[in-house]
Amino acid sequence: MIPSKLDEGSDTYGLLAYLYGPGRRDEHIDPHMVAAWDPFIGDPARSADMTIADLALLLDAPVFAMRGKKPRLHVYHVSVRNDAEDRILSDEEWAEVACEMMHASGIAEHGDDEACRWLAVRHADDHIHLVATKVREDGRQPNLRGDIFRMQAAARGFEEKFGLRRLKNGDKTASRWRKSGELEKAERRGLDEAPRVTLQRTVREAAAAAMNDADFFARLAASGVRVKQRIAPDGSLTGYSVAMPGDRNPEQKPVWFAGARLAPDLSLPRVRERWASPVPAPRTAPAEVWRVAEEKVREAAGRLGAEGLRHGAGEVAALGDLIVVAAVVSPRLVRAEIRQAAWEFERASRAPGDRALEGQSRGLYRESAYLLSRSVSAAGRGSGTVAALGFLVALAMAVEASRRWHDAQEHRAQARASGAAGRLLREAVEVTAGAAAAREFRARSKRPSARPGGLGRAAAAGEGAMAGVLRQAVPDHAVAILADPAWPALRERLVEVGKAGDDAGEVLAAVAARRELGSAESVAEVLTWRLEGWRRERGSAGAAPGGAASSKKGGAAGSGAARTAGASGPVRRPEGGEQRKGPRRSR
């Protein structure tokens, strides 16, 4: 159960009209009141004697009656949401939640007859909206300091009482969500993501690879964003802000974002922590970069958390930077997966509490990031698909080690983020393995149909034919794969291989032999990923001038990689878009 404090405003009627209305996309179902400051107040949805305008006037009455200066934003708005997997609460249970939340917030404490007026509206199964006016019946204003933290504590009690998913209170490590206005502005301008998202990714990439202040700001300037430094009277640098070119407010001034507004670890002091301990300059031959980085990451993953809790927090932060760098220099074939993994791991890189900036594992991660950002970039980004495979395997192991560490510390949000990033990295590993198999593949027969049970040039193949191909290619895993929910997807990939003119059985055997399958949770899913890598690599080789010979130069820039090259991270929106709808702000 998550209480979220939404935008305050001055238009009580406007907010109520939205909550009782159909929603932006007709997502509101049966809007009605479940609780209020007075149990005898009529519900506009179910009483002909009460309108939304009447209800708004009743809520605002103490505000109109107060003497002296009235609060500029007097409408208090909170949503309380359950997890999608939780059971659906009844109106009576939500009413109990609403009363307790208003007590915990300080809006209306139990037994206080002079408290603020409030009500709770339910227009979906999984959440309610609490609306109150911030003036008490006696004309005073409530003390709301620490309200959201007290409501979170109350939510933990209801999770236990109602048998809901158990969460922890906020640890102040989450990035700020994009506001609805930012998202709508990006949509109007035809952008794939809000400027805040682009800036956050750009600043994080610069911070992860930089070695000092000058290097950091040089990388930001080279990325194309606008940069403004904050200089103290004594001449020292105390902060910075960034803006997207062309992103302006209604007054046609640039929309600046301070680093701390992008993410908690992007303020200037936190950015500087990354190069507090110098990293030795790399002295590695270009051909050995991926192998050396792999060895460092494997060693660091095995030592994660061994030096204590504070060192572990510093180590996962350095691991997050390494994934960011890897997303920039990784082979184009899997860059989209690794960039998404870096996005998912962002929360996992920020452990609650203090962190130590020294330690062997942290140093190894930083050395690996420095090595990749310098050496691989110099050799050409996107190169070394096969050479990078071992490094990606080690990186996936490191992320899994971080997930176990966060689990042990009961950092639930960070553990979930590590799990999501780990899955994406495993996918990148298997796609890379499939691409490597495609590069080394030599067909045993020129005619695809010569192999018994092969797909040949058939335009379509039934499940039985594909099952026969499967049993011949991977007999040890065939039974488990056929019972796996991922089998239909694998079957479709095999059909595509046959339509492309290759023998499906030979191809499946080749990708299966590229890496072990015994540790896979779903062999069918792993083989599907490898066949996707096969498809991307073969498409890249076919599109490149000179065919397969061109693909050996390391470029993965064909049809199979077109959607990954330069792909930006997806826009993450908070669950329930209607939560960001609030009363009109006063200007």
Coordinates of C-alpha atoms in Angstrom, one line a residue:
M1 CA 0.0 0.0 0.0
I2 CA 1.6 3.2 -1.2
P3 CA 0.3 6.7 -0.1
S4 CA 1.5 9.3 -2.6
K5 CA 1.3 13.1 -2.0
L6 CA 0.1 14.8 -5.2
D7 CA 0.2 18.4 -6.3
E8 CA -1.6 20.9 -4.1
G9 CA -3.8 23.5 -5.6
S10 CA -6.5 26.1 -5.1
D11 CA -9.4 24.6 -7.2
T12 CA -11.4 22.3 -5.0
Y13 CA -14.2 22.0 -7.6
G14 CA -11.9 21.2 -10.4
L15 CA -10.2 18.4 -8.6
L16 CA -13.6 16.9 -7.5
A17 CA -14.9 17.2 -11.0
Y18 CA -11.9 15.2 -12.3
L19 CA -12.2 12.5 -9.6
Y20 CA -15.9 12.0 -10.2
G21 CA -15.6 12.3 -13.9
P22 CA -14.7 9.6 -16.6
G23 CA -10.9 10.3 -16.4
R24 CA -8.6 11.2 -19.2
R25 CA -9.2 7.9 -21.1
D26 CA -12.5 6.7 -19.5
E27 CA -10.5 4.8 -16.9
H28 CA -12.6 5.9 -13.9
I29 CA -15.1 3.2 -13.0
D30 CA -18.1 3.9 -10.7
P31 CA -16.7 7.0 -8.9
H32 CA -18.1 7.3 -5.4
M33 CA -17.3 8.5 -1.9
V34 CA -16.2 5.9 0.6
A35 CA -15.6 8.2 3.6
A36 CA -15.7 11.9 4.7
W37 CA -15.2 14.2 7.7
D38 CA -19.0 13.9 8.3
P39 CA -20.6 10.5 7.8
F40 CA -23.9 12.2 6.9
I41 CA -22.5 14.1 3.9
G42 CA -24.2 13.2 0.7
D43 CA -22.3 11.6 -2.2
P44 CA -22.8 13.5 -5.5
A45 CA -22.6 10.1 -7.3
R46 CA -25.5 8.6 -5.4
S47 CA -27.6 11.4 -4.0
A48 CA -29.8 13.8 -6.0
D49 CA -29.5 16.4 -3.2
M50 CA -25.8 16.8 -3.5
T51 CA -23.8 18.2 -6.5
I52 CA -20.0 18.4 -7.0
A53 CA -20.3 22.2 -6.7
D54 CA -22.2 21.9 -3.4
L55 CA -19.6 19.4 -2.0
A56 CA -16.7 21.8 -3.0
L57 CA -18.4 24.7 -1.2
L58 CA -18.8 22.6 1.9
L59 CA -15.1 21.6 1.8
D60 CA -14.0 25.2 1.2
A61 CA -16.3 26.8 3.9
P62 CA -13.6 27.0 6.6
V63 CA -11.2 28.6 4.1
F64 CA -13.8 31.3 3.2
A65 CA -14.6 31.9 6.8
M66 CA -11.0 32.3 8.1
R67 CA -9.7 35.7 9.1
G68 CA -6.4 37.0 7.8
K69 CA -4.4 35.7 4.9
K70 CA -5.6 32.5 3.3
P71 CA -3.2 29.8 2.2
R72 CA -2.4 30.2 -1.5
L73 CA -2.7 26.4 -2.2
H74 CA -5.3 25.2 0.2
V75 CA -6.3 21.9 -1.5
Y76 CA -4.5 18.8 0.0
H77 CA -4.5 15.7 -2.3
V78 CA -3.1 12.2 -1.6
S79 CA -3.7 8.9 -3.4
V80 CA -3.4 5.5 -1.6
R81 CA -2.7 2.6 -4.0
N82 CA -2.4 -1.1 -3.6
D83 CA -0.2 -3.4 -5.6
A84 CA -1.8 -5.0 -8.7
E85 CA -1.4 -8.4 -7.0
D86 CA -3.2 -7.4 -3.8
R87 CA -6.8 -8.5 -3.2
I88 CA -9.5 -5.9 -3.9
L89 CA -10.5 -4.1 -0.7
S90 CA -14.2 -3.4 0.1
D91 CA -15.5 0.2 0.4
E92 CA -15.7 -0.4 4.2
E93 CA -12.0 -1.4 4.3
W94 CA -11.0 1.6 2.2
A95 CA -13.0 3.9 4.5
E96 CA -11.0 2.6 7.4
V97 CA -7.8 3.3 5.5
A98 CA -8.9 6.8 4.7
C99 CA -9.7 7.7 8.3
E100 CA -6.4 6.4 9.5
M101 CA -4.5 8.2 6.8
M102 CA -6.1 11.5 7.6
H103 CA -5.3 10.9 11.3
A104 CA -1.6 10.1 10.5
S105 CA -1.2 13.1 8.2
G106 CA -2.4 15.6 10.8
I107 CA -5.4 16.7 8.6
A108 CA -8.0 15.2 11.0
E109 CA -6.8 13.4 14.1
H110 CA -9.1 11.0 15.9
G111 CA -11.4 12.8 18.3
D112 CA -10.6 16.3 17.0
D113 CA -13.9 18.1 16.4
E114 CA -12.2 21.2 14.9
A115 CA -10.1 19.3 12.3
C116 CA -10.0 20.0 8.6
R117 CA -12.7 18.8 6.3
W118 CA -11.8 15.9 4.0
L119 CA -13.3 13.1 1.9
A120 CA -12.2 9.9 0.1
V121 CA -13.2 9.1 -3.5
R122 CA -12.9 5.7 -5.1
H123 CA -13.0 5.3 -8.9
A124 CA -10.9 2.1 -9.3
D125 CA -10.5 -1.2 -7.5
D126 CA -6.9 -0.6 -6.4
H127 CA -6.8 2.9 -5.0
I128 CA -8.6 5.9 -3.4
H129 CA -8.0 9.7 -3.5
L130 CA -8.0 11.8 -0.4
V131 CA -9.0 15.4 -0.7
A132 CA -8.9 18.0 2.1
T133 CA -8.8 21.7 2.6
K134 CA -5.9 22.9 4.7
V135 CA -7.9 25.1 7.1
R136 CA -9.3 23.8 10.4
E137 CA -12.8 24.5 11.6
D138 CA -11.3 26.9 14.2
G139 CA -9.5 28.9 11.5
R140 CA -6.0 27.5 12.2
Q141 CA -3.9 25.6 9.7
P142 CA -2.8 22.0 10.4
N143 CA 0.7 20.8 11.1
L144 CA 1.6 18.6 8.1
R145 CA 5.3 18.3 8.7
G146 CA 6.3 14.7 8.1
D147 CA 2.8 13.7 6.9
I148 CA 3.8 11.3 4.2
F149 CA 6.2 9.4 6.4
R150 CA 3.5 8.9 9.1
M151 CA 1.1 7.8 6.4
Q152 CA 3.6 5.3 5.2
A153 CA 3.9 3.9 8.7
A154 CA 0.1 3.5 8.8
A155 CA 0.2 1.8 5.4
R156 CA 2.6 -0.9 6.8
G157 CA 0.0 -1.7 9.5
F158 CA -2.8 -2.1 6.9
E159 CA -0.6 -4.4 4.8
E160 CA -0.3 -6.7 7.8
K161 CA -3.9 -6.4 8.8
F162 CA -5.4 -7.0 5.3
G163 CA -2.8 -9.5 4.1
L164 CA -1.4 -7.2 1.4
R165 CA 2.0 -7.1 -0.2
R166 CA 4.5 -6.0 2.5
L167 CA 6.5 -2.9 1.5
K168 CA 9.1 -0.7 3.3
N169 CA 8.9 3.0 3.9
G170 CA 10.6 5.2 1.3
D171 CA 14.3 5.4 1.5
K172 CA 14.7 8.6 -0.5
T173 CA 16.7 6.8 -3.3
A174 CA 14.1 7.0 -6.1
S175 CA 14.4 9.5 -9.0
R176 CA 11.8 12.1 -9.3
W177 CA 8.9 11.1 -11.7
R178 CA 8.3 13.2 -14.7
K179 CA 5.3 15.4 -14.2
S180 CA 2.3 15.1 -16.4
G181 CA 3.0 18.5 -17.9
E182 CA 6.5 17.4 -19.0
L183 CA 5.1 14.3 -20.6
E184 CA 2.3 16.2 -22.4
K185 CA 4.9 18.8 -23.6
A186 CA 7.2 16.0 -25.0
E187 CA 4.2 14.4 -26.8
R188 CA 3.2 17.7 -28.4
R189 CA 6.8 18.2 -29.6
G190 CA 6.9 14.7 -31.0
L191 CA 9.7 13.6 -28.6
D192 CA 10.0 9.9 -27.5
E193 CA 10.7 10.9 -23.9
A194 CA 10.5 13.9 -21.6
P195 CA 13.6 16.2 -21.6
R196 CA 14.2 15.3 -17.9
V197 CA 14.7 11.7 -19.0
T198 CA 17.2 12.6 -21.8
L199 CA 19.1 14.9 -19.5
Q200 CA 19.3 12.3 -16.7
R201 CA 20.7 9.7 -19.0
T202 CA 23.2 12.1 -20.6
V203 CA 24.4 13.4 -17.2
R204 CA 24.7 9.9 -15.9
E205 CA 26.8 8.7 -18.9
A206 CA 29.1 11.7 -18.5
A207 CA 29.5 11.2 -14.7
A208 CA 30.2 7.5 -15.1
A209 CA 33.1 7.9 -17.5
A210 CA 34.5 11.2 -16.2
M211 CA 37.7 11.4 -14.1
N212 CA 37.5 15.0 -12.8
D213 CA 35.4 18.1 -12.9
A214 CA 36.9 19.3 -16.2
D215 CA 36.3 16.0 -17.9
F216 CA 32.7 15.8 -16.6
F217 CA 31.8 19.2 -18.0
A218 CA 33.6 18.6 -21.2
R219 CA 31.6 15.4 -21.8
L220 CA 28.4 17.3 -21.0
A221 CA 29.2 20.0 -23.5
A222 CA 30.2 17.4 -26.2
S223 CA 26.8 15.7 -25.7
G224 CA 25.0 18.7 -27.0
V225 CA 23.1 19.8 -23.8
R226 CA 23.3 23.2 -22.4
V227 CA 25.3 23.5 -19.2
K228 CA 25.3 26.3 -16.5
Q229 CA 27.8 26.2 -13.6
R230 CA 27.1 27.8 -10.3
I231 CA 30.1 29.7 -9.0
A232 CA 30.3 30.9 -5.4
P233 CA 31.6 34.4 -4.5
D234 CA 35.0 32.9 -3.6
G235 CA 35.3 31.4 -7.1
S236 CA 34.6 27.8 -6.2
L237 CA 32.3 25.6 -8.2
T238 CA 29.2 24.7 -6.1
G239 CA 26.7 23.2 -8.5
Y240 CA 25.5 22.9 -12.1
S241 CA 22.3 22.8 -14.1
V242 CA 21.6 21.4 -17.6
A243 CA 18.9 22.1 -20.2
M244 CA 17.9 20.6 -23.5
P245 CA 18.4 22.9 -26.5
G246 CA 15.0 24.2 -27.6
D247 CA 13.2 23.3 -24.3
R248 CA 11.8 26.5 -23.1
N249 CA 9.0 27.6 -20.7
P250 CA 6.1 29.9 -21.7
E251 CA 8.4 32.9 -21.1
Q252 CA 10.8 31.5 -23.7
K253 CA 13.5 30.9 -21.1
P254 CA 15.5 27.6 -21.0
V255 CA 14.1 25.0 -18.7
W256 CA 17.0 24.2 -16.4
F257 CA 17.4 21.1 -14.2
A258 CA 19.8 21.0 -11.3
G259 CA 21.6 17.7 -11.0
A260 CA 19.8 16.9 -7.8
R261 CA 16.5 17.3 -9.6
L262 CA 17.4 14.6 -12.0
A263 CA 18.4 12.0 -9.5
P264 CA 19.7 11.9 -5.9
D265 CA 23.2 10.8 -7.0
L266 CA 23.6 13.4 -9.7
S267 CA 24.2 16.5 -7.5
L268 CA 27.7 17.9 -7.9
P269 CA 28.9 16.6 -4.5
R270 CA 27.7 13.1 -5.4
V271 CA 29.1 13.2 -8.9
R272 CA 32.5 14.2 -7.5
E273 CA 32.5 11.1 -5.3
R274 CA 33.1 9.0 -8.4
W275 CA 36.6 10.4 -8.9
A276 CA 37.5 10.9 -5.2
S277 CA 39.8 7.9 -5.5
P278 CA 42.1 8.2 -8.5
V279 CA 41.9 5.4 -11.1
P280 CA 45.2 4.3 -12.8
A281 CA 45.4 4.9 -16.5
P282 CA 44.7 1.8 -18.6
R283 CA 47.7 0.0 -20.1
T284 CA 46.0 -2.7 -22.0
A285 CA 46.2 -3.6 -25.7
P286 CA 42.9 -3.0 -27.5
A287 CA 42.5 -6.7 -28.3
E288 CA 42.6 -7.5 -24.6
V289 CA 40.3 -4.8 -23.3
W290 CA 37.1 -7.0 -23.0
R291 CA 39.1 -9.9 -21.4
V292 CA 40.8 -7.7 -18.8
A293 CA 37.5 -6.0 -17.9
E294 CA 35.9 -9.4 -17.6
E295 CA 38.5 -10.5 -15.1
K296 CA 38.1 -7.4 -13.0
V297 CA 34.3 -7.6 -12.9
R298 CA 34.4 -11.3 -11.9
E299 CA 36.8 -10.6 -9.1
A300 CA 34.7 -7.6 -7.9
A301 CA 31.5 -9.6 -8.0
G302 CA 33.0 -12.3 -5.8
R303 CA 33.9 -9.7 -3.2
L304 CA 30.7 -7.6 -3.2
G305 CA 29.9 -6.7 0.4
A306 CA 32.8 -8.5 1.9
E307 CA 34.2 -5.3 3.5
G308 CA 31.0 -4.3 5.2
L309 CA 27.7 -2.6 4.6
R310 CA 29.1 0.9 3.8
H311 CA 31.6 -0.6 1.3
G312 CA 28.8 -2.6 -0.3
A313 CA 26.8 0.5 -0.9
G314 CA 29.8 2.1 -2.6
E315 CA 30.4 -1.0 -4.7
V316 CA 26.8 -1.2 -6.1
A317 CA 27.1 2.5 -7.0
A318 CA 30.3 1.8 -9.0
L319 CA 28.6 -1.2 -10.6
G320 CA 25.8 1.0 -11.8
D321 CA 28.3 3.4 -13.4
L322 CA 30.0 0.4 -15.1
I323 CA 26.7 -0.7 -16.7
V324 CA 26.1 2.8 -17.9
V325 CA 29.5 2.8 -19.6
A326 CA 28.9 -0.7 -21.0
A327 CA 25.7 0.5 -22.5
V328 CA 27.5 3.2 -24.4
V329 CA 30.4 1.1 -25.7
S330 CA 28.7 -2.3 -26.1
P331 CA 28.1 -4.0 -29.4
R332 CA 25.3 -2.4 -31.4
L333 CA 23.7 -5.8 -31.6
V334 CA 22.7 -5.7 -27.9
R335 CA 23.0 -2.1 -27.0
A336 CA 19.3 -1.6 -26.6
E337 CA 19.1 -4.4 -23.9
I338 CA 22.2 -3.1 -22.0
R339 CA 20.9 0.5 -22.1
Q340 CA 17.6 -0.7 -20.7
A341 CA 19.5 -2.8 -18.1
A342 CA 21.4 0.4 -17.0
W343 CA 18.1 2.2 -16.7
E344 CA 16.6 -0.6 -14.5
F345 CA 19.7 -0.8 -12.4
E346 CA 19.7 2.9 -11.6
R347 CA 17.7 2.5 -8.4
A348 CA 19.8 -0.5 -7.4
S349 CA 22.9 1.6 -7.5
R350 CA 21.6 3.8 -4.7
A351 CA 21.6 1.9 -1.5
P352 CA 20.0 3.6 1.6
G353 CA 22.4 5.1 4.1
D354 CA 26.0 6.0 4.0
R355 CA 28.5 4.6 1.6
A356 CA 32.3 4.2 1.6
L357 CA 34.2 5.5 -1.4
E358 CA 37.1 3.1 -1.1
G359 CA 37.4 -0.6 -1.2
Q360 CA 38.8 -3.2 -3.6
S361 CA 35.6 -4.1 -5.4
R362 CA 34.6 -0.5 -6.0
G363 CA 38.1 0.2 -7.4
L364 CA 37.8 -2.8 -9.8
Y365 CA 34.5 -1.6 -11.1
R366 CA 35.8 1.9 -11.6
E367 CA 38.9 0.6 -13.4
S368 CA 36.8 -1.5 -15.7
A369 CA 34.6 1.5 -16.5
Y370 CA 37.6 3.7 -17.2
L371 CA 39.2 0.9 -19.3
L372 CA 36.1 0.4 -21.5
S373 CA 35.3 4.1 -21.9
R374 CA 38.9 4.9 -23.1
S375 CA 40.1 1.8 -24.9
V376 CA 36.8 0.6 -26.6
S377 CA 35.8 4.1 -27.6
A378 CA 39.2 4.6 -29.2
A379 CA 38.9 1.3 -31.1
G380 CA 35.4 2.2 -32.3
R381 CA 32.1 1.8 -30.4
G382 CA 29.9 -1.1 -31.2
S383 CA 32.9 -3.4 -32.1
G384 CA 33.8 -6.8 -30.7
T385 CA 30.5 -8.6 -30.5
V386 CA 32.1 -12.0 -29.9
A387 CA 34.9 -10.5 -27.7
A388 CA 32.4 -8.8 -25.4
L389 CA 30.5 -12.1 -24.6
G390 CA 32.7 -13.0 -21.7
F391 CA 32.4 -9.5 -20.2
L392 CA 28.6 -9.5 -20.5
V393 CA 28.5 -12.9 -18.7
A394 CA 30.6 -11.4 -15.9
L395 CA 28.5 -8.3 -15.8
A396 CA 25.3 -10.4 -15.4
M397 CA 27.0 -12.3 -12.6
A398 CA 27.9 -9.1 -10.8
V399 CA 24.3 -7.8 -11.1
E400 CA 23.0 -11.1 -9.6
A401 CA 25.5 -10.7 -6.8
S402 CA 24.1 -7.2 -6.1
R403 CA 20.6 -8.6 -6.1
R404 CA 21.5 -11.1 -3.4
W405 CA 23.3 -8.4 -1.4
H406 CA 20.3 -6.1 -1.5
D407 CA 18.0 -9.0 -0.5
A408 CA 20.2 -9.7 2.5
Q409 CA 19.9 -6.0 3.5
E410 CA 16.1 -6.0 2.9
H411 CA 16.5 -3.3 0.2
R412 CA 13.4 -4.5 -1.6
A413 CA 13.2 -1.7 -4.3
Q414 CA 16.9 -2.1 -5.1
A415 CA 16.6 -5.9 -5.2
R416 CA 13.7 -5.7 -7.7
A417 CA 15.7 -3.3 -9.8
S418 CA 18.7 -5.6 -9.8
G419 CA 16.5 -8.5 -10.8
A420 CA 15.0 -6.6 -13.7
A421 CA 18.5 -5.5 -14.9
G422 CA 19.9 -9.0 -14.5
R423 CA 17.2 -10.5 -16.8
L424 CA 18.0 -7.9 -19.5
L425 CA 21.7 -8.6 -19.2
R426 CA 21.1 -12.4 -19.5
E427 CA 19.1 -11.7 -22.6
A428 CA 22.0 -9.7 -24.0
V429 CA 24.4 -12.5 -23.2
E430 CA 22.3 -15.1 -25.1
V431 CA 21.7 -12.8 -28.0
T432 CA 25.4 -12.2 -28.2
A433 CA 26.0 -16.0 -28.0
G434 CA 23.6 -16.5 -30.9
A435 CA 25.3 -13.9 -33.0
A436 CA 28.7 -15.6 -32.3
A437 CA 27.3 -18.9 -33.4
A438 CA 26.0 -17.3 -36.6
R439 CA 29.5 -15.9 -37.4
E440 CA 31.1 -19.3 -36.9
F441 CA 28.4 -21.4 -38.5
R442 CA 29.2 -23.5 -41.5
A443 CA 26.2 -25.5 -43.0
R444 CA 26.9 -29.2 -43.4
S445 CA 24.6 -29.4 -46.5
K446 CA 23.8 -26.9 -49.2
R447 CA 20.1 -28.0 -49.5
P448 CA 18.2 -27.1 -46.3
S449 CA 15.8 -30.0 -46.9
A450 CA 18.5 -32.7 -47.0
R451 CA 18.6 -33.1 -43.3
P452 CA 15.8 -35.5 -42.1
G453 CA 13.3 -33.6 -40.1
G454 CA 14.7 -30.3 -41.3
L455 CA 12.3 -27.5 -42.2
G456 CA 13.6 -26.9 -45.7
R457 CA 11.8 -24.4 -47.8
A458 CA 8.4 -25.2 -46.4
A459 CA 6.3 -22.0 -46.1
A460 CA 4.8 -23.3 -42.8
A461 CA 5.6 -26.1 -40.4
G462 CA 3.3 -27.7 -37.9
E463 CA 4.1 -28.2 -34.2
G464 CA 4.9 -31.8 -34.8
A465 CA 7.6 -31.0 -37.4
M466 CA 9.2 -28.5 -35.2
A467 CA 9.1 -30.9 -32.3
G468 CA 11.0 -33.3 -34.4
V469 CA 13.6 -30.7 -35.2
L470 CA 13.9 -30.0 -31.5
R471 CA 14.4 -33.6 -30.5
Q472 CA 17.2 -34.0 -33.1
A473 CA 19.0 -30.8 -32.2
V474 CA 18.8 -30.8 -28.3
P475 CA 17.6 -34.3 -27.3
D476 CA 18.6 -33.8 -23.6
H477 CA 16.3 -30.8 -23.2
A478 CA 13.5 -31.5 -25.7
V479 CA 10.9 -32.8 -23.1
A480 CA 11.3 -29.8 -20.8
I481 CA 11.2 -27.3 -23.8
L482 CA 8.0 -28.8 -25.2
A483 CA 6.3 -28.3 -21.8
D484 CA 7.7 -24.7 -21.4
P485 CA 5.3 -21.8 -22.0
A486 CA 8.1 -20.2 -24.1
W487 CA 8.0 -23.1 -26.6
P488 CA 5.6 -21.4 -29.1
A489 CA 8.0 -18.4 -29.3
L490 CA 10.9 -20.7 -30.0
R491 CA 8.9 -22.6 -32.6
E492 CA 8.2 -19.3 -34.4
R493 CA 11.9 -18.5 -34.4
L494 CA 12.7 -21.9 -35.9
V495 CA 10.1 -21.3 -38.6
E496 CA 11.7 -18.0 -39.5
V497 CA 15.1 -19.7 -39.7
G498 CA 13.7 -22.2 -42.2
K499 CA 12.1 -19.5 -44.3
A500 CA 15.4 -17.7 -44.5
G501 CA 16.9 -20.8 -46.2
D502 CA 18.9 -22.3 -43.3
D503 CA 18.4 -25.8 -41.9
A504 CA 16.5 -25.2 -38.6
G505 CA 17.9 -28.3 -36.9
E506 CA 21.5 -27.4 -37.7
V507 CA 21.0 -23.8 -36.6
L508 CA 19.4 -24.8 -33.3
A509 CA 22.1 -27.3 -32.6
A510 CA 24.7 -24.6 -33.3
V511 CA 23.3 -22.0 -31.0
A512 CA 22.6 -24.7 -28.3
A513 CA 26.3 -25.7 -28.4
R514 CA 27.6 -22.2 -28.1
R515 CA 27.0 -22.0 -24.3
E516 CA 25.8 -24.4 -21.6
L517 CA 22.1 -24.7 -20.9
G518 CA 22.1 -26.6 -17.6
S519 CA 21.8 -23.4 -15.5
A520 CA 19.0 -21.8 -17.5
E521 CA 15.7 -21.4 -15.7
S522 CA 13.9 -21.7 -19.1
V523 CA 15.9 -23.4 -21.9
A524 CA 13.2 -22.5 -24.4
E525 CA 13.6 -18.8 -23.6
V526 CA 17.4 -18.9 -23.7
L527 CA 17.3 -20.6 -27.1
T528 CA 14.8 -18.0 -28.4
W529 CA 17.2 -15.2 -27.4
R530 CA 20.1 -17.0 -29.1
L531 CA 18.1 -17.4 -32.3
E532 CA 17.2 -13.7 -32.1
G533 CA 21.0 -13.0 -32.0
W534 CA 21.4 -15.3 -35.0
R535 CA 18.7 -13.4 -36.9
R536 CA 20.3 -10.0 -36.0
E537 CA 23.8 -11.1 -37.0
R538 CA 22.7 -12.8 -40.3
G539 CA 20.6 -9.7 -41.1
S540 CA 23.6 -7.5 -40.4
A541 CA 25.9 -9.5 -42.6
G542 CA 23.4 -9.5 -45.4
A543 CA 22.9 -5.8 -45.3
A544 CA 26.6 -4.9 -45.1
P545 CA 28.6 -4.3 -48.3
G546 CA 30.5 -7.4 -49.1
G547 CA 28.2 -9.7 -47.1
A548 CA 29.7 -11.9 -44.4
A549 CA 33.2 -10.6 -44.9
S550 CA 32.1 -7.1 -43.9
S551 CA 30.4 -8.4 -40.7
K552 CA 33.8 -9.7 -39.5
K553 CA 35.0 -6.2 -39.1
G554 CA 32.9 -5.9 -36.0
G555 CA 30.0 -3.8 -37.3
A556 CA 26.6 -4.9 -36.3
A557 CA 24.9 -2.2 -38.2
G558 CA 22.4 -4.1 -40.4
S559 CA 18.7 -4.7 -40.4
G560 CA 19.0 -6.8 -37.3
A561 CA 20.6 -4.0 -35.3
A562 CA 18.7 -1.1 -36.8
R563 CA 16.3 -0.8 -33.9
T564 CA 19.1 -1.0 -31.3
A565 CA 21.5 1.5 -32.7
G566 CA 21.2 4.8 -30.9
A567 CA 18.0 3.6 -29.2
S568 CA 17.1 5.7 -26.3
G569 CA 15.8 4.4 -23.0
P570 CA 12.0 4.0 -22.7
V571 CA 9.9 6.5 -20.9
R572 CA 8.9 5.2 -17.5
R573 CA 5.6 6.6 -16.3
P574 CA 4.3 6.2 -12.8
E575 CA 1.5 3.7 -12.4
G576 CA -1.9 5.2 -12.8
G577 CA -1.5 8.3 -14.9
E578 CA -4.5 9.9 -13.2
Q579 CA -2.6 10.2 -10.0
R580 CA -0.7 13.2 -11.4
K581 CA -3.9 15.0 -12.0
G582 CA -4.4 17.6 -9.4
P583 CA -6.1 20.9 -8.7
R584 CA -5.1 23.9 -10.7
R585 CA -2.0 25.7 -9.4
S586 CA -2.1 29.3 -8.6
R587 CA 0.5 31.5 -10.3

